[in-house]
Amino acid sequence: MSQTFALAIHGGAGTIRRSALTPEIEQATHAGLARALEAGSLILRDGGSSLDAVTAAVCALEDEPLFNAGCGAVFTSAGRQEMDAAVMNGADRRAGAVAGLFGPRNPIRAARAVMEASPHVMMIGEAAARIAREAGLPFEEASYFFTQNRWDALEETLALRARGETSSDAAVRHGTVGAVACDRHGNLAAATSTGGMTGKAPGRVGDTPVIGAGTLADDICAVSGTGHGEVFIRYGAAAEIAARMRHLGESLDAAADHVVHRVLAPNDGSGGLVAVDRHGNVALPFNSEGMYRGHVRSGEAPVTAIY
Ligand code: ASP
């Protein structure tokens, strides 16, 4: 148990206009990312598992209203919140995912309950909530999940839509949180959680809970994505990175860059991802103006960034 550990996280990608980011929000964003890095790296430092580390990091991000997941989730066109999340353990490829979920304080823990307490990989809606309830996870009332700026973003999106327009500010429309880690044993894990896209149709499911699209961990790499979910699904974004490394022998950097800039970008797939390999290398590419992100490796100081 000597190997390097590494953790990389994101809090969503998009057109994060500098003008819209007040110094207070910028500072709070860095602080939120730093708290998530701390939550995950505490576990990795002591020899804990990558699975526990990504779960802890994503829980911290879900508890931060600035990000579009958990208590900061965006609203559907019907004014409700439907959350998606997935977690995957690279060593044995066990995975759990939830879609269209409302109620559990931390959807990522509901995804983990699906993985650990059911024979299934993906559960939706009320059936997913039931598994979370049976696992004893905390639930919250609607008021806990309400944030005024997400509600304002929905009203703005619906008003634009009524005029046949869409917002040029992708960050208003979406976001997601995620984490990938390599622990001291060389085991990899990935976790992703989202409210989806503002004004999405009720029942719409994005790439986040789709294993191989927005979330993947195997024995080669772990990937968590954020961006235009439909494109991540159609191009199997996360699985494509693993396949390039496995079959072409590409490095993590080369494979992740290829998918973000050569596969997703030309196909209306704005966004980015965080990825880690079993040697503790990290990659955090994005093709949007910014991506809330951070990473830490054993023996190095944590880094957080937006642009
Ligand atoms: N990928 C998420 C979704 O499509 C949204 C995002 O990451 O911005 O649901």
Short mmCIF file of C-alpha atoms and ligand atoms in Angstrom, two decimals:
data_model
loop_
_atom_site.label_atom_id
_atom_site.label_comp_id
_atom_site.label_asym_id
_atom_site.label_seq_id
_atom_site.Cartn_x
_atom_site.Cartn_y
_atom_site.Cartn_z
CA MET A 1 0.00 0.00 0.00
CA SER A 2 2.45 2.63 -1.10
CA GLN A 3 1.22 3.91 -4.37
CA THR A 4 0.24 7.44 -5.21
CA PHE A 5 -3.39 8.38 -4.65
CA ALA A 6 -5.22 10.88 -6.81
CA LEU A 7 -8.63 12.54 -6.79
CA ALA A 8 -10.17 14.83 -9.41
CA ILE A 9 -13.56 16.52 -9.16
CA HIS A 10 -15.80 18.79 -11.21
CA GLY A 11 -18.76 21.01 -10.44
CA GLY A 12 -20.01 21.36 -14.00
CA ALA A 13 -18.91 22.95 -17.26
CA GLY A 14 -20.35 25.66 -19.42
CA THR A 15 -20.08 29.25 -20.50
CA ILE A 16 -19.08 30.53 -17.12
CA ARG A 17 -18.94 34.24 -17.95
CA ARG A 18 -16.42 36.10 -15.83
CA SER A 19 -18.82 39.04 -15.74
CA ALA A 20 -21.55 36.94 -14.15
CA LEU A 21 -19.23 35.59 -11.48
CA THR A 22 -19.02 38.00 -8.54
CA PRO A 23 -15.89 37.77 -6.37
CA GLU A 24 -18.08 36.36 -3.58
CA ILE A 25 -19.50 33.59 -5.76
CA GLU A 26 -16.08 32.84 -7.19
CA GLN A 27 -14.61 32.52 -3.71
CA ALA A 28 -17.51 30.35 -2.52
CA THR A 29 -17.09 28.13 -5.57
CA HIS A 30 -13.39 27.55 -4.88
CA ALA A 31 -14.23 26.90 -1.21
CA GLY A 32 -16.92 24.36 -2.17
CA LEU A 33 -14.53 22.54 -4.49
CA ALA A 34 -11.80 22.57 -1.82
CA ARG A 35 -14.19 21.08 0.76
CA ALA A 36 -15.02 18.22 -1.62
CA LEU A 37 -11.32 17.56 -2.31
CA GLU A 38 -10.69 17.51 1.41
CA ALA A 39 -13.58 15.09 2.07
CA GLY A 40 -12.28 12.64 -0.54
CA SER A 41 -8.57 12.96 0.09
CA LEU A 42 -8.93 12.39 3.85
CA ILE A 43 -10.17 8.91 2.98
CA LEU A 44 -7.47 8.24 0.37
CA ARG A 45 -4.66 9.51 2.59
CA ASP A 46 -5.50 6.90 5.23
CA GLY A 47 -5.53 4.08 2.70
CA GLY A 48 -9.31 4.11 2.23
CA SER A 49 -11.00 3.02 -0.99
CA SER A 50 -11.49 5.12 -4.11
CA LEU A 51 -15.19 4.15 -3.91
CA ASP A 52 -15.57 5.75 -0.47
CA ALA A 53 -13.53 8.77 -1.59
CA VAL A 54 -15.63 9.59 -4.67
CA THR A 55 -18.85 9.05 -2.68
CA ALA A 56 -17.67 11.47 0.02
CA ALA A 57 -16.48 14.08 -2.50
CA VAL A 58 -19.76 13.99 -4.43
CA CYS A 59 -21.83 14.16 -1.21
CA ALA A 60 -19.94 17.36 -0.32
CA LEU A 61 -20.71 18.83 -3.75
CA GLU A 62 -24.38 17.77 -3.52
CA ASP A 63 -24.62 19.60 -0.18
CA GLU A 64 -23.37 22.83 -1.80
CA PRO A 65 -26.24 24.86 -3.38
CA LEU A 66 -23.89 26.52 -5.91
CA PHE A 67 -23.69 23.30 -7.92
CA ASN A 68 -26.43 21.60 -9.94
CA ALA A 69 -26.89 18.43 -7.87
CA GLY A 70 -28.54 17.57 -4.57
CA CYS A 71 -29.74 20.75 -2.85
CA GLY A 72 -28.81 22.93 -5.86
CA ALA A 73 -30.57 20.82 -8.50
CA VAL A 74 -32.22 22.60 -11.45
CA PHE A 75 -35.94 22.41 -12.28
CA THR A 76 -37.74 20.56 -15.08
CA SER A 77 -40.16 22.39 -17.37
CA ALA A 78 -42.89 21.27 -14.95
CA GLY A 79 -41.15 23.04 -12.05
CA ARG A 80 -40.04 19.84 -10.33
CA GLN A 81 -36.61 18.31 -9.68
CA GLU A 82 -35.59 14.94 -11.07
CA MET A 83 -32.07 13.91 -10.16
CA ASP A 84 -29.73 11.41 -11.79
CA ALA A 85 -26.61 9.85 -10.25
CA ALA A 86 -24.24 6.92 -10.73
CA VAL A 87 -21.30 5.34 -9.00
CA MET A 88 -18.92 2.65 -10.28
CA ASN A 89 -16.16 0.60 -8.68
CA GLY A 90 -13.38 -0.15 -11.16
CA ALA A 91 -11.88 -3.25 -9.51
CA ASP A 92 -14.97 -5.41 -10.08
CA ARG A 93 -17.05 -3.16 -12.37
CA ARG A 94 -19.92 -3.07 -9.91
CA ALA A 95 -22.16 -0.08 -10.61
CA GLY A 96 -25.29 1.58 -9.27
CA ALA A 97 -27.37 4.34 -10.84
CA VAL A 98 -30.58 6.24 -10.18
CA ALA A 99 -32.65 8.41 -12.50
CA GLY A 100 -35.61 10.72 -12.03
CA LEU A 101 -35.08 10.66 -8.27
CA PHE A 102 -36.46 13.15 -5.73
CA GLY A 103 -36.25 12.98 -1.95
CA PRO A 104 -32.93 11.54 -0.78
CA ARG A 105 -30.58 14.26 0.45
CA ASN A 106 -27.68 12.67 -1.45
CA PRO A 107 -28.67 10.96 -4.72
CA ILE A 108 -25.14 9.53 -5.00
CA ARG A 109 -25.74 7.51 -1.85
CA ALA A 110 -28.98 6.24 -3.39
CA ALA A 111 -26.96 5.10 -6.44
CA ARG A 112 -24.55 3.35 -4.12
CA ALA A 113 -27.45 1.66 -2.32
CA VAL A 114 -28.66 0.33 -5.69
CA MET A 115 -25.17 -1.09 -6.24
CA GLU A 116 -24.82 -2.60 -2.80
CA ALA A 117 -28.34 -3.57 -1.78
CA SER A 118 -29.95 -4.69 -5.03
CA PRO A 119 -29.04 -7.06 -7.85
CA HIS A 120 -29.64 -4.23 -10.38
CA VAL A 121 -27.60 -1.43 -11.89
CA MET A 122 -30.17 1.29 -12.58
CA MET A 123 -33.41 2.15 -10.79
CA ILE A 124 -35.78 5.02 -11.53
CA GLY A 125 -38.19 7.30 -9.68
CA GLU A 126 -40.16 6.00 -6.74
CA ALA A 127 -38.56 2.52 -6.91
CA ALA A 128 -35.12 4.12 -6.58
CA ALA A 129 -36.37 6.22 -3.65
CA ARG A 130 -37.66 3.04 -1.99
CA ILE A 131 -34.18 1.47 -2.10
CA ALA A 132 -32.76 4.64 -0.55
CA ARG A 133 -35.43 4.54 2.18
CA GLU A 134 -34.74 0.86 2.91
CA ALA A 135 -31.02 1.67 3.15
CA GLY A 136 -31.87 4.23 5.84
CA LEU A 137 -30.60 7.23 3.87
CA PRO A 138 -31.73 10.73 4.94
CA PHE A 139 -34.55 12.37 2.97
CA GLU A 140 -35.35 16.09 2.71
CA GLU A 141 -38.48 18.19 2.07
CA ALA A 142 -38.94 20.18 -1.14
CA SER A 143 -37.89 23.39 0.65
CA TYR A 144 -34.39 21.96 1.24
CA PHE A 145 -33.88 21.55 -2.51
CA PHE A 146 -35.30 24.98 -3.50
CA THR A 147 -32.82 27.65 -4.62
CA GLN A 148 -34.08 30.99 -5.95
CA ASN A 149 -31.47 31.27 -8.71
CA ARG A 150 -32.41 27.84 -10.14
CA TRP A 151 -36.07 28.87 -10.10
CA ASP A 152 -35.18 32.17 -11.84
CA ALA A 153 -33.17 30.22 -14.43
CA LEU A 154 -36.22 28.05 -15.15
CA GLU A 155 -38.48 31.09 -15.60
CA GLU A 156 -35.91 32.67 -17.90
CA THR A 157 -35.55 29.45 -19.92
CA LEU A 158 -39.33 29.03 -20.28
CA ALA A 159 -39.74 32.69 -21.32
CA LEU A 160 -37.01 32.34 -23.97
CA ARG A 161 -38.53 29.07 -25.15
CA ALA A 162 -41.93 30.73 -25.56
CA ARG A 163 -40.22 33.18 -27.93
CA GLY A 164 -38.51 30.33 -29.81
CA GLU A 165 -35.06 31.17 -28.41
CA THR A 166 -32.52 29.41 -26.17
CA SER A 167 -30.17 30.93 -23.62
CA SER A 168 -26.60 31.49 -24.80
CA ASP A 169 -25.46 30.89 -21.23
CA ALA A 170 -25.01 27.11 -20.98
CA ALA A 171 -24.05 27.37 -17.32
CA VAL A 172 -27.57 28.57 -16.52
CA ARG A 173 -29.04 25.59 -18.29
CA HIS A 174 -26.96 22.79 -16.83
CA GLY A 175 -24.13 21.64 -14.59
CA THR A 176 -23.30 18.44 -12.75
CA VAL A 177 -20.89 17.29 -10.06
CA GLY A 178 -18.52 14.37 -10.21
CA ALA A 179 -15.41 12.74 -8.82
CA VAL A 180 -12.87 10.13 -9.90
CA ALA A 181 -10.17 8.59 -7.74
CA CYS A 182 -7.26 6.17 -7.67
CA ASP A 183 -6.56 4.85 -4.18
CA ARG A 184 -3.28 3.64 -2.69
CA HIS A 185 -4.08 0.10 -3.83
CA GLY A 186 -4.40 1.23 -7.46
CA ASN A 187 -8.19 0.75 -7.49
CA LEU A 188 -10.30 3.25 -9.42
CA ALA A 189 -13.83 4.61 -8.91
CA ALA A 190 -16.10 7.24 -10.44
CA ALA A 191 -19.23 9.04 -9.19
CA THR A 192 -21.45 11.63 -10.89
CA SER A 193 -24.63 13.42 -9.75
CA THR A 194 -26.84 16.00 -11.41
CA GLY A 195 -30.15 17.81 -11.54
CA GLY A 196 -29.85 17.59 -15.33
CA MET A 197 -30.69 20.53 -17.58
CA THR A 198 -32.91 23.48 -16.66
CA GLY A 199 -36.33 23.15 -18.25
CA LYS A 200 -35.73 19.54 -19.31
CA ALA A 201 -38.82 17.52 -20.16
CA PRO A 202 -40.16 15.51 -17.22
CA GLY A 203 -38.75 12.00 -17.55
CA ARG A 204 -35.67 13.07 -19.52
CA VAL A 205 -32.54 11.21 -18.39
CA GLY A 206 -29.08 12.52 -19.26
CA ASP A 207 -25.68 10.85 -19.50
CA THR A 208 -24.84 11.00 -15.78
CA PRO A 209 -26.45 7.66 -14.75
CA VAL A 210 -25.64 5.94 -18.06
CA ILE A 211 -22.61 3.74 -17.42
CA GLY A 212 -20.07 4.29 -20.21
CA ALA A 213 -21.48 7.70 -21.14
CA GLY A 214 -21.18 10.12 -18.19
CA THR A 215 -19.74 7.70 -15.65
CA LEU A 216 -17.31 4.77 -15.91
CA ALA A 217 -14.63 3.02 -13.85
CA ASP A 218 -12.68 -0.10 -14.79
CA ASP A 219 -9.14 -1.35 -14.21
CA ILE A 220 -7.68 1.23 -16.64
CA CYS A 221 -9.38 4.53 -15.95
CA ALA A 222 -12.25 6.26 -14.17
CA VAL A 223 -14.24 9.03 -15.87
CA SER A 224 -16.95 11.48 -14.80
CA GLY A 225 -18.43 13.85 -17.39
CA THR A 226 -20.39 17.07 -17.50
CA GLY A 227 -22.02 18.75 -20.47
CA HIS A 228 -24.58 18.14 -23.19
CA GLY A 229 -25.77 14.75 -21.96
CA GLU A 230 -27.46 13.55 -25.14
CA VAL A 231 -24.16 13.81 -27.04
CA PHE A 232 -22.18 12.07 -24.28
CA ILE A 233 -24.68 9.19 -24.51
CA ARG A 234 -24.66 8.97 -28.32
CA TYR A 235 -20.86 8.83 -28.47
CA GLY A 236 -20.38 6.65 -25.37
CA ALA A 237 -17.93 9.29 -24.13
CA ALA A 238 -16.48 7.64 -21.02
CA ALA A 239 -16.30 4.15 -22.60
CA GLU A 240 -14.54 5.64 -25.63
CA ILE A 241 -11.72 6.92 -23.41
CA ALA A 242 -11.28 3.50 -21.77
CA ALA A 243 -11.38 1.77 -25.16
CA ARG A 244 -8.72 4.07 -26.64
CA MET A 245 -6.42 3.39 -23.71
CA ARG A 246 -7.05 -0.36 -23.76
CA HIS A 247 -6.90 -1.00 -27.50
CA LEU A 248 -4.75 1.82 -28.88
CA GLY A 249 -2.44 2.10 -25.88
CA GLU A 250 -3.12 5.83 -25.61
CA SER A 251 -2.24 7.72 -22.43
CA LEU A 252 -5.06 9.03 -20.22
CA ASP A 253 -4.34 12.57 -21.39
CA ALA A 254 -4.37 11.70 -25.08
CA ALA A 255 -7.56 9.62 -24.88
CA ALA A 256 -9.46 12.16 -22.76
CA ASP A 257 -8.36 15.08 -24.98
CA HIS A 258 -9.37 13.21 -28.12
CA VAL A 259 -12.87 12.51 -26.85
CA VAL A 260 -13.51 16.04 -25.52
CA HIS A 261 -12.02 17.97 -28.45
CA ARG A 262 -12.35 15.63 -31.45
CA VAL A 263 -15.45 13.58 -30.66
CA LEU A 264 -17.74 15.70 -28.47
CA ALA A 265 -16.86 19.27 -29.54
CA PRO A 266 -17.55 18.87 -33.29
CA ASN A 267 -20.87 17.19 -32.52
CA ASP A 268 -22.55 19.83 -30.34
CA GLY A 269 -21.17 18.10 -27.24
CA SER A 270 -20.09 21.06 -25.15
CA GLY A 271 -18.66 20.14 -21.76
CA GLY A 272 -15.76 18.37 -20.17
CA LEU A 273 -14.77 15.56 -17.85
CA VAL A 274 -12.38 14.49 -15.13
CA ALA A 275 -10.45 11.24 -15.47
CA VAL A 276 -7.79 9.30 -13.59
CA ASP A 277 -5.73 6.21 -14.45
CA ARG A 278 -4.37 3.45 -12.22
CA HIS A 279 -0.99 5.21 -11.92
CA GLY A 280 -2.64 8.27 -10.40
CA ASN A 281 -2.40 10.49 -13.50
CA VAL A 282 -5.30 12.93 -13.82
CA ALA A 283 -6.84 14.68 -16.84
CA LEU A 284 -9.43 17.47 -16.68
CA PRO A 285 -10.14 18.55 -20.28
CA PHE A 286 -13.11 20.72 -21.33
CA ASN A 287 -14.22 22.38 -24.56
CA SER A 288 -16.44 25.01 -22.92
CA GLU A 289 -15.31 28.37 -21.60
CA GLY A 290 -14.80 26.98 -18.13
CA MET A 291 -15.32 24.00 -15.87
CA TYR A 292 -15.44 24.12 -12.08
CA ARG A 293 -12.78 21.61 -11.17
CA GLY A 294 -10.09 20.51 -8.75
CA HIS A 295 -7.59 17.77 -8.10
CA VAL A 296 -5.18 16.54 -5.48
CA ARG A 297 -2.47 13.86 -5.48
CA SER A 298 -0.56 12.37 -2.57
CA GLY A 299 2.24 14.69 -1.49
CA GLU A 300 0.90 17.64 -3.53
CA ALA A 301 -1.23 20.63 -2.60
CA PRO A 302 -4.87 20.61 -3.79
CA VAL A 303 -5.66 22.76 -6.84
CA THR A 304 -9.05 24.29 -7.76
CA ALA A 305 -9.85 26.19 -10.97
CA ILE A 306 -12.72 27.59 -13.01
CA TYR A 307 -11.30 28.81 -16.36
N1 ASP B 1 -24.62 16.09 -18.34
C1 ASP B 1 -25.74 16.61 -17.60
C2 ASP B 1 -27.02 16.15 -18.23
O1 ASP B 1 -27.09 16.14 -19.45
C3 ASP B 1 -25.76 18.08 -17.51
C4 ASP B 1 -24.43 18.73 -17.30
O2 ASP B 1 -23.47 18.09 -16.95
O3 ASP B 1 -24.30 19.93 -17.52
O4 ASP B 1 -27.94 15.85 -17.53
#
